[in-house]
Coordinates of C-alpha atoms in Angstrom, one line a residue:
Chain A
M1 CA 45.5 1.8 44.5
N2 CA 42.9 3.5 46.6
R3 CA 44.3 6.9 45.4
T4 CA 44.3 6.0 41.8
S5 CA 40.8 4.8 42.0
R6 CA 39.7 7.9 43.7
L7 CA 41.4 9.9 40.9
A8 CA 39.7 7.7 38.2
T9 CA 36.3 8.3 39.9
T10 CA 36.8 12.0 39.9
V11 CA 37.8 11.9 36.2
M12 CA 34.8 9.9 35.3
Y13 CA 32.4 12.3 37.3
A14 CA 34.1 15.3 35.5
A15 CA 33.6 13.6 32.1
T16 CA 30.0 12.7 32.8
I17 CA 29.3 16.2 34.1
V18 CA 30.9 17.8 30.9
V19 CA 29.0 15.6 28.5
V20 CA 25.7 16.0 30.2
A21 CA 26.1 19.7 30.6
A22 CA 26.8 20.0 26.9
L23 CA 23.6 18.0 26.1
L24 CA 21.6 20.3 28.5
L25 CA 22.9 23.5 27.1
P26 CA 20.3 24.0 24.5
F27 CA 17.5 23.8 27.2
V28 CA 19.4 26.6 29.0
W29 CA 19.3 28.6 25.9
V30 CA 15.7 28.1 25.2
I31 CA 14.5 28.9 28.7
F32 CA 16.7 32.0 29.3
G33 CA 16.1 33.2 25.7
S34 CA 12.4 32.9 26.0
F35 CA 12.5 35.7 28.6
K36 CA 14.6 38.1 26.5
T37 CA 13.1 41.2 24.8
Q38 CA 13.7 41.9 21.2
A39 CA 15.9 44.8 22.3
E40 CA 18.1 42.5 24.4
F41 CA 18.7 40.2 21.3
M42 CA 19.8 43.2 19.3
S43 CA 21.9 45.0 21.8
D44 CA 23.6 42.1 23.6
P45 CA 23.3 38.9 21.6
G46 CA 25.9 37.0 23.6
A47 CA 24.4 37.5 27.0
W48 CA 23.5 34.3 28.8
F49 CA 20.9 35.7 31.2
P50 CA 17.9 37.8 30.3
R51 CA 17.7 41.1 32.3
G52 CA 14.5 40.0 34.0
F53 CA 11.8 37.4 33.7
P54 CA 9.0 39.2 32.0
V55 CA 6.3 36.9 30.5
Q56 CA 5.7 39.2 27.6
N57 CA 6.8 36.8 25.0
Y58 CA 4.4 34.1 26.4
V59 CA 1.6 36.6 26.6
D60 CA 2.2 37.7 22.9
L61 CA 2.3 34.0 21.9
F62 CA -1.1 33.2 23.2
V63 CA -2.8 36.6 22.7
E64 CA -1.4 37.7 19.3
E65 CA 0.0 34.6 17.7
G66 CA -3.0 32.3 18.5
F67 CA -1.0 29.6 20.2
G68 CA -4.0 28.7 22.4
R69 CA -5.7 27.3 19.4
Y70 CA -2.6 25.4 18.2
F71 CA -2.1 24.1 21.8
L72 CA -5.8 22.9 21.9
N73 CA -5.3 21.2 18.5
S74 CA -2.2 19.4 19.6
A75 CA -3.9 18.4 22.9
I76 CA -7.0 17.0 20.9
V77 CA -4.8 15.1 18.5
S78 CA -2.7 13.6 21.3
A79 CA -5.7 12.7 23.5
V80 CA -7.5 10.9 20.7
A81 CA -4.2 9.1 19.5
V82 CA -3.4 8.0 23.1
S83 CA -6.8 6.7 23.9
A84 CA -7.2 5.0 20.5
N85 CA -3.8 3.4 20.8
V86 CA -4.3 2.2 24.3
L87 CA -7.5 0.6 23.3
L88 CA -7.1 -0.6 19.7
S89 CA -3.4 -1.6 19.7
S90 CA -3.9 -3.6 23.0
M91 CA -6.9 -5.4 21.5
A92 CA -4.7 -6.3 18.4
G93 CA -1.7 -7.3 20.5
Y94 CA -3.8 -9.4 22.8
A95 CA -5.4 -11.3 19.9
L96 CA -2.0 -11.9 18.4
A97 CA -0.7 -13.4 21.7
K98 CA -3.6 -15.0 23.5
L99 CA -6.2 -16.0 20.9
D100 CA -5.9 -19.1 18.7
F101 CA -6.9 -18.5 15.0
R102 CA -5.7 -19.2 11.6
G103 CA -3.7 -16.5 9.8
K104 CA -2.0 -15.3 13.0
N105 CA 1.5 -15.5 11.6
L106 CA 0.4 -13.7 8.5
I107 CA -1.0 -10.8 10.6
F108 CA 2.2 -10.7 12.6
S109 CA 4.2 -10.2 9.4
V110 CA 1.8 -7.4 8.6
V111 CA 2.7 -5.7 11.9
I112 CA 6.4 -6.1 11.3
F113 CA 6.0 -4.9 7.7
A114 CA 3.9 -1.9 8.7
W115 CA 6.6 -1.1 11.4
I116 CA 9.6 -0.9 9.1
V117 CA 8.2 1.0 6.1
P118 CA 9.9 4.3 6.1
Y119 CA 7.4 7.1 6.5
V120 CA 8.9 9.3 3.6
A121 CA 7.9 6.5 1.2
I122 CA 4.2 6.7 1.9
F123 CA 3.3 10.1 3.0
V124 CA 2.4 11.2 -0.6
P125 CA -0.1 8.4 -1.2
Q126 CA -1.3 8.7 2.3
F127 CA -2.2 12.3 1.6
L128 CA -3.9 11.4 -1.6
I129 CA -6.1 9.0 0.4
I130 CA -6.9 11.7 2.9
V131 CA -7.9 13.9 0.0
Q132 CA -10.2 11.1 -1.2
L133 CA -11.7 10.8 2.2
G134 CA -12.3 14.5 2.4
L135 CA -10.3 14.9 5.4
V136 CA -7.7 17.4 4.2
D137 CA -7.2 20.3 6.7
T138 CA -9.1 18.5 9.5
L139 CA -7.9 17.2 12.8
A140 CA -9.5 13.9 11.9
G141 CA -7.1 13.7 8.9
I142 CA -4.2 14.3 11.2
I143 CA -5.3 11.6 13.6
A144 CA -6.6 8.9 11.4
P145 CA -3.3 7.2 10.4
I146 CA -2.1 7.2 14.1
L147 CA -5.2 5.6 15.7
V148 CA -3.1 2.4 16.0
S149 CA 0.6 1.9 15.6
P150 CA 2.4 -1.4 14.7
L151 CA 4.9 -0.6 17.5
S152 CA 2.2 -0.5 20.2
V153 CA 0.7 -3.7 18.9
F154 CA 4.1 -5.3 19.0
I155 CA 4.7 -4.2 22.5
M156 CA 1.4 -5.4 23.7
R157 CA 1.8 -8.7 22.0
Q158 CA 5.2 -9.2 23.8
F159 CA 3.7 -8.2 27.1
A160 CA 0.6 -10.6 26.6
Y161 CA 2.9 -13.5 25.9
S162 CA 4.6 -13.1 29.3
M163 CA 1.2 -13.2 31.1
P164 CA 0.4 -16.7 32.2
N165 CA -2.5 -18.4 30.3
E166 CA -4.0 -20.0 33.4
L167 CA -6.1 -17.0 34.4
L168 CA -7.7 -16.7 31.0
E169 CA -8.2 -20.4 30.7
A170 CA -10.0 -20.5 34.1
A171 CA -12.2 -17.7 33.2
R172 CA -12.9 -19.4 29.8
V173 CA -13.9 -22.6 31.5
D174 CA -16.2 -20.6 33.7
G175 CA -18.0 -19.5 30.5
A176 CA -16.7 -15.9 30.3
G177 CA -16.7 -14.4 26.8
E178 CA -13.6 -13.1 24.9
G179 CA -14.6 -9.5 25.5
R180 CA -14.9 -10.2 29.2
L181 CA -11.5 -11.8 29.3
F182 CA -10.0 -8.9 27.5
F183 CA -11.6 -6.1 29.4
G184 CA -12.1 -7.8 32.8
I185 CA -8.9 -9.7 33.2
F186 CA -6.2 -8.8 30.6
L187 CA -6.5 -5.0 30.6
P188 CA -6.5 -4.5 34.3
L189 CA -3.3 -6.5 34.6
S190 CA -1.6 -4.6 31.7
G191 CA -0.6 -1.4 33.6
P192 CA 3.0 -1.2 32.6
A193 CA 2.5 -2.1 29.0
I194 CA -0.4 0.4 28.8
A195 CA 1.8 3.1 30.3
T196 CA 4.6 2.3 27.6
I197 CA 2.0 2.5 24.8
A198 CA 0.4 5.6 26.1
I199 CA 3.8 7.4 26.4
L200 CA 5.0 6.3 23.0
S201 CA 1.8 7.4 21.4
F202 CA 1.8 10.6 23.2
L203 CA 5.4 11.4 22.2
G204 CA 4.6 10.3 18.6
S205 CA 1.5 12.4 18.2
W206 CA 2.6 15.5 20.3
N207 CA 6.0 15.7 18.5
S208 CA 4.8 14.6 15.0
F209 CA 5.6 17.2 12.4
L210 CA 5.7 16.2 8.8
W211 CA 2.2 14.7 8.6
P212 CA 0.3 17.5 10.3
L213 CA 2.4 19.9 8.1
I214 CA 1.0 18.3 5.0
V215 CA -2.6 17.8 6.2
A216 CA -3.1 21.1 7.9
Q217 CA -3.6 23.9 5.4
S218 CA -5.1 26.6 7.5
Q219 CA -4.3 28.1 10.9
G220 CA -7.4 26.6 12.4
T221 CA -5.9 23.1 12.0
F222 CA -2.3 23.8 12.8
T223 CA -0.7 21.8 15.6
L224 CA 2.0 23.4 17.8
P225 CA 4.9 22.0 15.9
V226 CA 3.5 23.2 12.6
A227 CA 2.7 26.6 13.9
L228 CA 6.2 27.0 15.4
A229 CA 7.8 25.9 12.1
V230 CA 5.7 28.3 10.1
A231 CA 6.5 31.1 12.5
S232 CA 10.2 30.3 12.4
Q233 CA 10.3 30.2 8.6
A234 CA 8.3 33.4 8.2
S235 CA 10.1 35.6 10.8
N236 CA 13.4 34.3 9.6
T237 CA 15.5 34.6 12.8
T238 CA 14.1 38.1 13.8
E239 CA 11.9 37.4 16.7
F240 CA 13.8 34.9 18.7
G241 CA 12.1 35.7 22.0
L242 CA 8.7 34.7 20.6
L243 CA 10.1 31.7 18.8
L244 CA 11.9 30.4 21.9
A245 CA 8.9 31.0 24.1
G246 CA 7.0 29.0 21.4
A247 CA 9.6 26.2 21.7
V248 CA 9.2 26.1 25.5
V249 CA 5.4 25.8 25.1
V250 CA 5.9 22.8 22.7
L251 CA 8.5 21.2 25.1
L252 CA 6.9 21.8 28.4
P253 CA 4.1 19.1 28.4
V254 CA 6.5 16.4 27.5
L255 CA 9.2 17.6 30.0
I256 CA 6.6 17.5 32.8
L257 CA 5.4 14.0 31.9
F258 CA 9.0 12.9 31.6
L259 CA 9.8 14.2 35.2
F260 CA 7.1 11.8 36.6
L261 CA 7.2 8.9 34.2
Q262 CA 10.9 8.8 33.3
R263 CA 11.2 5.0 33.6
Y264 CA 8.5 4.3 31.2
F265 CA 9.7 6.9 28.7
I266 CA 13.2 5.3 28.6
Q267 CA 11.8 1.8 28.5
G268 CA 9.3 2.8 25.7
V269 CA 11.7 4.7 23.6
A270 CA 14.3 1.9 24.0
T271 CA 11.7 -0.5 22.7
A272 CA 11.0 1.9 19.9
G273 CA 14.7 2.1 19.3
L274 CA 14.5 -1.6 18.4
K275 CA 12.6 -0.6 15.2
Chain B
M1 CA 10.9 -5.4 27.4
T2 CA 11.9 -8.3 25.2
T3 CA 13.8 -7.7 22.0
T4 CA 12.9 -10.6 19.7
P5 CA 9.9 -10.6 17.5
E6 CA 9.1 -14.3 18.2
G7 CA 8.0 -14.6 21.8
R8 CA 7.1 -18.1 22.9
A9 CA 5.3 -21.1 21.6
P10 CA 1.7 -20.4 20.3
S11 CA -0.7 -20.2 23.2
H12 CA -2.9 -23.0 22.0
S13 CA -0.5 -25.7 22.9
S14 CA -0.6 -24.6 26.5
G15 CA -4.3 -24.3 26.3
A16 CA -4.6 -27.9 25.3
R17 CA -2.3 -28.8 28.1
G18 CA -4.5 -27.1 30.6
S19 CA -7.5 -29.3 29.9
P20 CA -6.5 -32.6 28.3
R21 CA -9.9 -34.2 28.9
R22 CA -12.0 -31.5 27.4
P23 CA -14.4 -33.0 24.8
R24 CA -13.5 -32.3 21.2
A25 CA -16.7 -30.6 20.3
R26 CA -16.4 -28.0 23.1
S27 CA -12.8 -27.2 22.2
S28 CA -13.8 -26.5 18.6
V29 CA -16.6 -24.2 19.9
V30 CA -14.0 -22.4 22.0
R31 CA -11.7 -22.2 19.0
R32 CA -14.4 -20.8 16.7
S33 CA -15.4 -18.2 19.3
Q34 CA -11.7 -17.3 19.6
T35 CA -11.3 -16.9 15.8
R36 CA -14.3 -14.6 15.7
A37 CA -13.0 -12.6 18.6
A38 CA -9.5 -12.3 17.2
W39 CA -10.7 -10.8 13.9
L40 CA -12.9 -8.4 15.7
F41 CA -10.0 -7.4 18.0
L42 CA -7.8 -7.1 15.0
A43 CA -10.2 -5.2 12.7
P44 CA -9.4 -1.7 13.7
F45 CA -5.6 -2.3 13.4
L46 CA -6.0 -4.1 10.0
L47 CA -8.3 -1.3 8.6
V48 CA -6.0 1.6 9.6
T49 CA -3.0 -0.4 8.4
A50 CA -4.5 -1.3 5.1
V51 CA -5.8 2.2 4.3
F52 CA -2.8 4.2 5.6
T53 CA 0.2 1.8 5.0
A54 CA -0.6 -1.1 2.7
I55 CA -2.5 0.7 0.0
P56 CA 0.0 3.7 0.0
V57 CA 3.0 1.4 -0.4
L58 CA 1.3 -0.2 -3.4
A59 CA 0.1 3.1 -4.7
A60 CA 3.6 4.7 -4.3
L61 CA 5.1 1.8 -6.3
G62 CA 2.4 2.2 -9.0
M63 CA 2.8 6.0 -9.2
S64 CA 6.6 5.8 -9.6
L65 CA 6.0 3.8 -12.8
T66 CA 3.8 6.5 -14.3
D67 CA 4.2 10.1 -15.5
L68 CA 1.8 11.3 -12.7
T69 CA 2.2 14.9 -11.7
S70 CA 0.2 16.9 -9.2
R71 CA -2.1 18.2 -12.0
D72 CA -3.3 14.6 -12.6
I73 CA -4.2 13.9 -9.1
R74 CA -8.0 14.4 -9.7
T75 CA -7.9 12.1 -12.8
P76 CA -5.3 9.4 -11.7
L77 CA -6.5 7.0 -14.4
A78 CA -5.5 9.4 -17.2
V79 CA -1.8 9.0 -16.6
E80 CA 0.5 6.9 -18.7
F81 CA 2.7 4.0 -17.7
V82 CA 6.3 4.8 -18.4
G83 CA 8.0 1.7 -16.7
L84 CA 11.3 2.5 -15.0
E85 CA 11.8 5.8 -16.8
N86 CA 11.4 7.9 -13.6
F87 CA 14.0 5.7 -11.9
V88 CA 16.5 6.4 -14.7
D89 CA 15.7 10.1 -14.5
V90 CA 16.1 10.2 -10.8
L91 CA 19.3 8.4 -10.7
T92 CA 20.8 10.6 -13.4
D93 CA 19.6 13.8 -11.8
V94 CA 22.5 15.8 -10.5
A95 CA 20.5 17.1 -7.5
F96 CA 19.4 13.6 -6.5
Q97 CA 22.9 12.3 -6.8
R98 CA 24.0 15.2 -4.6
S99 CA 21.3 14.4 -2.0
M100 CA 22.6 10.7 -2.0
L101 CA 26.1 12.0 -1.3
N102 CA 24.8 14.3 1.4
T103 CA 22.9 11.5 3.0
A104 CA 25.9 9.2 3.0
M105 CA 27.8 12.0 4.6
F106 CA 25.3 12.4 7.4
V107 CA 25.3 8.7 8.0
L108 CA 29.1 8.5 8.0
L109 CA 29.5 11.5 10.3
C110 CA 26.6 11.0 12.8
V111 CA 26.5 7.3 13.2
P112 CA 30.1 6.8 14.5
L113 CA 29.8 10.0 16.6
N114 CA 26.6 8.7 18.1
L115 CA 28.0 5.3 18.8
A116 CA 31.2 6.6 20.4
L117 CA 29.4 9.1 22.6
G118 CA 26.5 6.8 23.5
L119 CA 28.9 4.1 24.5
A120 CA 31.1 6.5 26.5
L121 CA 28.1 7.7 28.4
A122 CA 26.8 4.1 29.0
L123 CA 30.2 3.1 30.3
L124 CA 30.4 6.0 32.7
L125 CA 26.8 5.5 34.0
N126 CA 27.2 1.7 34.2
R127 CA 30.2 1.3 36.5
G128 CA 32.1 4.6 36.5
I129 CA 29.8 6.6 38.8
R130 CA 27.2 5.6 41.3
R131 CA 25.8 8.8 42.8
L132 CA 23.2 10.7 40.7
R133 CA 23.2 8.0 38.0
T134 CA 19.5 8.2 37.4
F135 CA 19.7 12.0 37.2
F136 CA 22.5 11.9 34.6
R137 CA 20.8 9.2 32.6
A138 CA 17.6 11.3 32.6
A139 CA 19.3 14.4 31.7
A140 CA 21.3 12.8 28.9
Y141 CA 18.0 11.4 27.6
L142 CA 16.1 14.6 27.5
P143 CA 17.1 15.5 23.8
V144 CA 15.5 12.3 22.7
I145 CA 12.0 13.3 23.7
T146 CA 12.5 16.9 22.5
N147 CA 10.3 18.1 19.7
I148 CA 12.3 18.4 16.5
V149 CA 10.7 21.8 15.6
A150 CA 11.6 23.2 19.0
A151 CA 15.0 21.8 18.7
A152 CA 15.5 23.5 15.3
V153 CA 14.3 26.8 16.7
I154 CA 16.8 26.6 19.5
W155 CA 19.5 25.6 17.1
Q156 CA 18.8 28.4 14.8
Y157 CA 19.0 30.8 17.7
A158 CA 22.2 29.2 19.0
F159 CA 23.9 29.4 15.6
A160 CA 22.6 32.7 14.5
P161 CA 25.3 35.2 13.3
R162 CA 24.7 37.0 16.6
G163 CA 23.8 34.1 18.7
P164 CA 25.3 32.6 21.8
V165 CA 27.7 30.1 20.0
N166 CA 29.3 33.0 18.0
A167 CA 29.3 35.2 21.1
A168 CA 31.2 32.4 23.0
L169 CA 33.7 32.1 20.1
E170 CA 34.3 35.8 20.0
N171 CA 35.0 35.8 23.8
L172 CA 37.5 33.0 23.1
G173 CA 39.2 35.4 20.7
T174 CA 38.3 33.6 17.5
G175 CA 35.9 35.1 15.0
G176 CA 32.3 33.9 14.7
L177 CA 31.0 31.9 11.7
N178 CA 28.1 32.2 9.4
W179 CA 27.1 28.8 10.7
L180 CA 24.0 28.0 8.7
G181 CA 25.0 30.1 5.7
E182 CA 28.2 28.2 4.7
P183 CA 28.1 24.6 3.4
P184 CA 30.8 23.1 5.8
S185 CA 29.4 24.7 9.0
A186 CA 25.7 24.1 8.1
V187 CA 26.7 20.4 7.7
A188 CA 28.4 20.6 11.0
A189 CA 25.4 22.3 12.7
I190 CA 23.1 19.5 11.4
V191 CA 25.4 16.8 12.5
M192 CA 25.6 18.3 15.9
L193 CA 21.8 18.4 16.1
G194 CA 21.5 14.8 14.8
V195 CA 24.1 13.7 17.5
W196 CA 22.4 15.6 20.2
R197 CA 19.0 14.2 19.5
N198 CA 20.1 10.5 19.3
V199 CA 22.9 10.0 21.7
G200 CA 20.4 9.3 24.5
T201 CA 18.9 6.4 22.5
C202 CA 22.3 4.9 22.0
M203 CA 23.2 5.3 25.6
V204 CA 20.1 3.5 26.8
L205 CA 20.6 0.6 24.4
F206 CA 24.3 0.3 25.3
L207 CA 23.4 0.5 29.0
A208 CA 21.0 -2.5 28.5
G209 CA 23.8 -4.4 26.7
L210 CA 26.3 -3.6 29.4
Q211 CA 24.0 -4.8 32.1
S212 CA 23.6 -8.1 30.4
I213 CA 27.3 -8.8 30.8
P214 CA 27.7 -10.9 34.0
E215 CA 29.8 -9.4 36.8
S216 CA 31.6 -12.7 37.3
V217 CA 33.4 -12.3 34.0
Y218 CA 35.0 -9.2 35.2
E219 CA 35.8 -10.5 38.6
A220 CA 37.7 -13.6 37.0
A221 CA 39.6 -11.1 34.8
A222 CA 40.5 -8.9 37.7
V223 CA 41.8 -12.0 39.7
D224 CA 43.9 -12.8 36.6
G225 CA 45.4 -9.3 36.9
A226 CA 43.8 -7.8 33.7
S227 CA 44.0 -4.0 33.7
A228 CA 41.0 -1.8 33.1
P229 CA 41.8 -1.0 29.4
R230 CA 42.5 -4.8 28.9
R231 CA 39.1 -5.7 30.4
F232 CA 37.4 -3.2 28.1
W233 CA 39.0 -4.5 24.9
S234 CA 39.0 -8.1 25.8
I235 CA 35.7 -8.4 27.6
T236 CA 33.3 -5.5 27.2
L237 CA 33.6 -4.8 23.6
P238 CA 33.4 -8.4 22.4
L239 CA 30.4 -9.2 24.6
L240 CA 28.8 -6.0 23.6
Q241 CA 29.0 -6.8 19.9
P242 CA 25.3 -7.7 19.4
T243 CA 24.3 -4.4 20.9
T244 CA 26.8 -2.4 18.9
L245 CA 25.5 -4.1 15.7
L246 CA 21.9 -3.2 16.7
V247 CA 22.7 0.5 17.5
T248 CA 24.7 0.8 14.3
V249 CA 21.8 -0.6 12.2
L250 CA 19.3 1.6 14.0
M251 CA 21.2 4.8 13.6
T252 CA 22.0 4.0 9.9
V253 CA 18.4 3.6 9.2
S254 CA 17.5 6.7 11.1
F255 CA 20.1 8.9 9.4
L256 CA 19.4 7.4 6.0
S257 CA 16.0 8.9 6.1
I258 CA 17.0 12.2 7.8
F259 CA 14.5 14.9 6.9
E260 CA 13.5 17.3 9.7
E261 CA 16.9 18.4 10.6
P262 CA 18.0 19.8 7.2
Y263 CA 14.4 20.8 6.2
L264 CA 13.9 23.0 9.4
L265 CA 17.5 24.2 9.8
T266 CA 18.7 25.0 6.4
A267 CA 15.9 23.9 4.0
G268 CA 18.6 21.9 2.2
G269 CA 20.9 24.8 1.6
P270 CA 23.2 26.6 1.3
L271 CA 23.8 25.5 -2.3
G272 CA 22.2 22.1 -1.8
S273 CA 24.9 21.0 0.6
T274 CA 22.4 19.7 3.3
R275 CA 19.6 18.3 1.0
S276 CA 19.0 14.7 2.0
I277 CA 17.3 12.1 -0.2
A278 CA 14.1 12.4 2.0
L279 CA 14.2 16.2 1.6
W280 CA 14.6 15.8 -2.2
V281 CA 11.6 13.5 -2.2
Y282 CA 9.5 16.1 -0.3
E283 CA 10.6 18.9 -2.5
Q284 CA 9.7 17.1 -5.7
F285 CA 6.3 16.3 -4.2
G286 CA 5.9 20.0 -3.5
F287 CA 7.0 20.9 -7.0
G288 CA 4.2 18.6 -8.4
N289 CA 6.6 15.9 -9.7
T290 CA 4.7 13.2 -7.9
A291 CA 6.0 10.3 -9.9
A292 CA 9.6 11.3 -9.6
S293 CA 9.1 11.9 -5.9
M294 CA 7.8 8.3 -5.6
A295 CA 10.7 6.9 -7.5
G296 CA 13.1 8.8 -5.3
S297 CA 11.3 7.4 -2.2
F298 CA 11.7 3.8 -3.6
I299 CA 15.3 4.3 -4.0
L300 CA 15.4 5.4 -0.4
I301 CA 13.4 2.3 0.6
A302 CA 15.9 0.1 -1.2
F303 CA 18.7 1.5 0.9
V304 CA 16.8 1.2 4.1
S305 CA 15.7 -2.3 3.2
V306 CA 19.4 -3.4 2.7
V307 CA 20.0 -2.3 6.2
A308 CA 16.8 -3.7 7.6
V309 CA 17.6 -7.1 6.2
V310 CA 20.9 -7.1 8.1
Q311 CA 18.9 -6.1 11.2
F312 CA 16.5 -9.0 10.8
R313 CA 19.2 -11.6 10.2
F314 CA 20.7 -10.3 13.4
L315 CA 17.5 -10.4 15.4
R316 CA 16.8 -13.9 14.2
G317 CA 20.3 -15.0 15.0
K318 CA 19.9 -13.6 18.5
N319 CA 16.7 -15.5 18.9

């Protein structure tokens, strides 16, 4: 009995390691590949390891390909999207859970509706609206539709429901205004939900590709994913060192955050998975 | 994080319970100030949703019923109403039919693979292994948060004619493949990318499902002498059924609207073998066939809605 269970455990560890290693393999490719020179790709395409770890690809990326600008654009888009989501989505979620008003259920249906509409169905009219607003080829045009997200509102509403009403009621009886209740009592107690919203909107905005691709028309407005996609389509598999270094630059901020906030990431995306 | 859209009873009932003797006039003042605050708090969300979701949905529906092309964008009122003509054209278009078939193929290949692999990982991490569990979970989850463009670049490199996958195949003695240049292997590469990016989501959802099964059920079965496979088939799978349905619906919706993978990896080629419905919609938009593009996207919405309705029935049933 004991021996079979030990055998079973060994088999299960082996299976886990094999599957997880297979899932991690692309990360190994991208990290090692980003340090290879073009000559190495040509002469020895099957080599796993680079001959050394020269940072030339990264230098070229920022100096010659202008990735500094794209990085800055991505950072601006994400910073605004995250701050706006944390503030605006939690305001909406709080109102839906904690305030009493007519039309509440209707608004909640709007949240659910906005949540399930497939993006591919609305990007064309969205783009036409951006044209009308004069925001084509601006960072504002990239950011505007993601200032709030129905998913963040939904998460905040669920969180607010789980918070006892007594605190708010007590403050209300003492004469505190609604703004005071929200900023002074609700928000300071909403750490975990805010973390989830912040991470989801960071992931969404940093990784977003189709919308920035449509809105950004010149290099000055490219975000990192757009720039990387344009580069990969232009060079057509010739300059892998540069492209893989670009991929690392796109991946790194998210990976570093994931390292520290793993729990919130998994919780957040599992919730997003419920979409 | 709770999973049901309906949380608890509306908050006003507990508010009334908190102060039963509050004078009527005062409570209506409170209510009025709450109403005002609520609309103020909701205003930014409603504005953004109206401008960038509600109006676009209506506009998309409207456009799909006209002969709008990109040339008419500046004078949208000059277009003609053509009824369902676009829908007829789109549904009889060979390229669109092909894209429906391709999309169905992606769904039929990716969804079962994701379910099986996600469940297997969840089972291993739930009870199979104890040490390094968090590490394995995080590692299996990494592809989920990976940027799709970066992933496509890595995949293009991996499956390049002289890339690491072919090099490994040649080391094994078999010849390499022109992975992204031949229809069957291009489909296989996209399926692999699709599974790689989604398996972590399936795993996490299955893990949550597994953790909701009480340990006592297994203990009782073990006392009765049920073997491990028996316990899996008679306890785990039946009790996991709601989660399985959820993951199936989720993955189906996700792969029905698959876009980035074929767009970035193969641009729909070779020979249209990887062009999905969403990619067809995007291409028609690019060609200037705006109305046709919108009709195609509404056909896609119809497919997604069918699945979403199933999902909502299920969510409500669970509530």
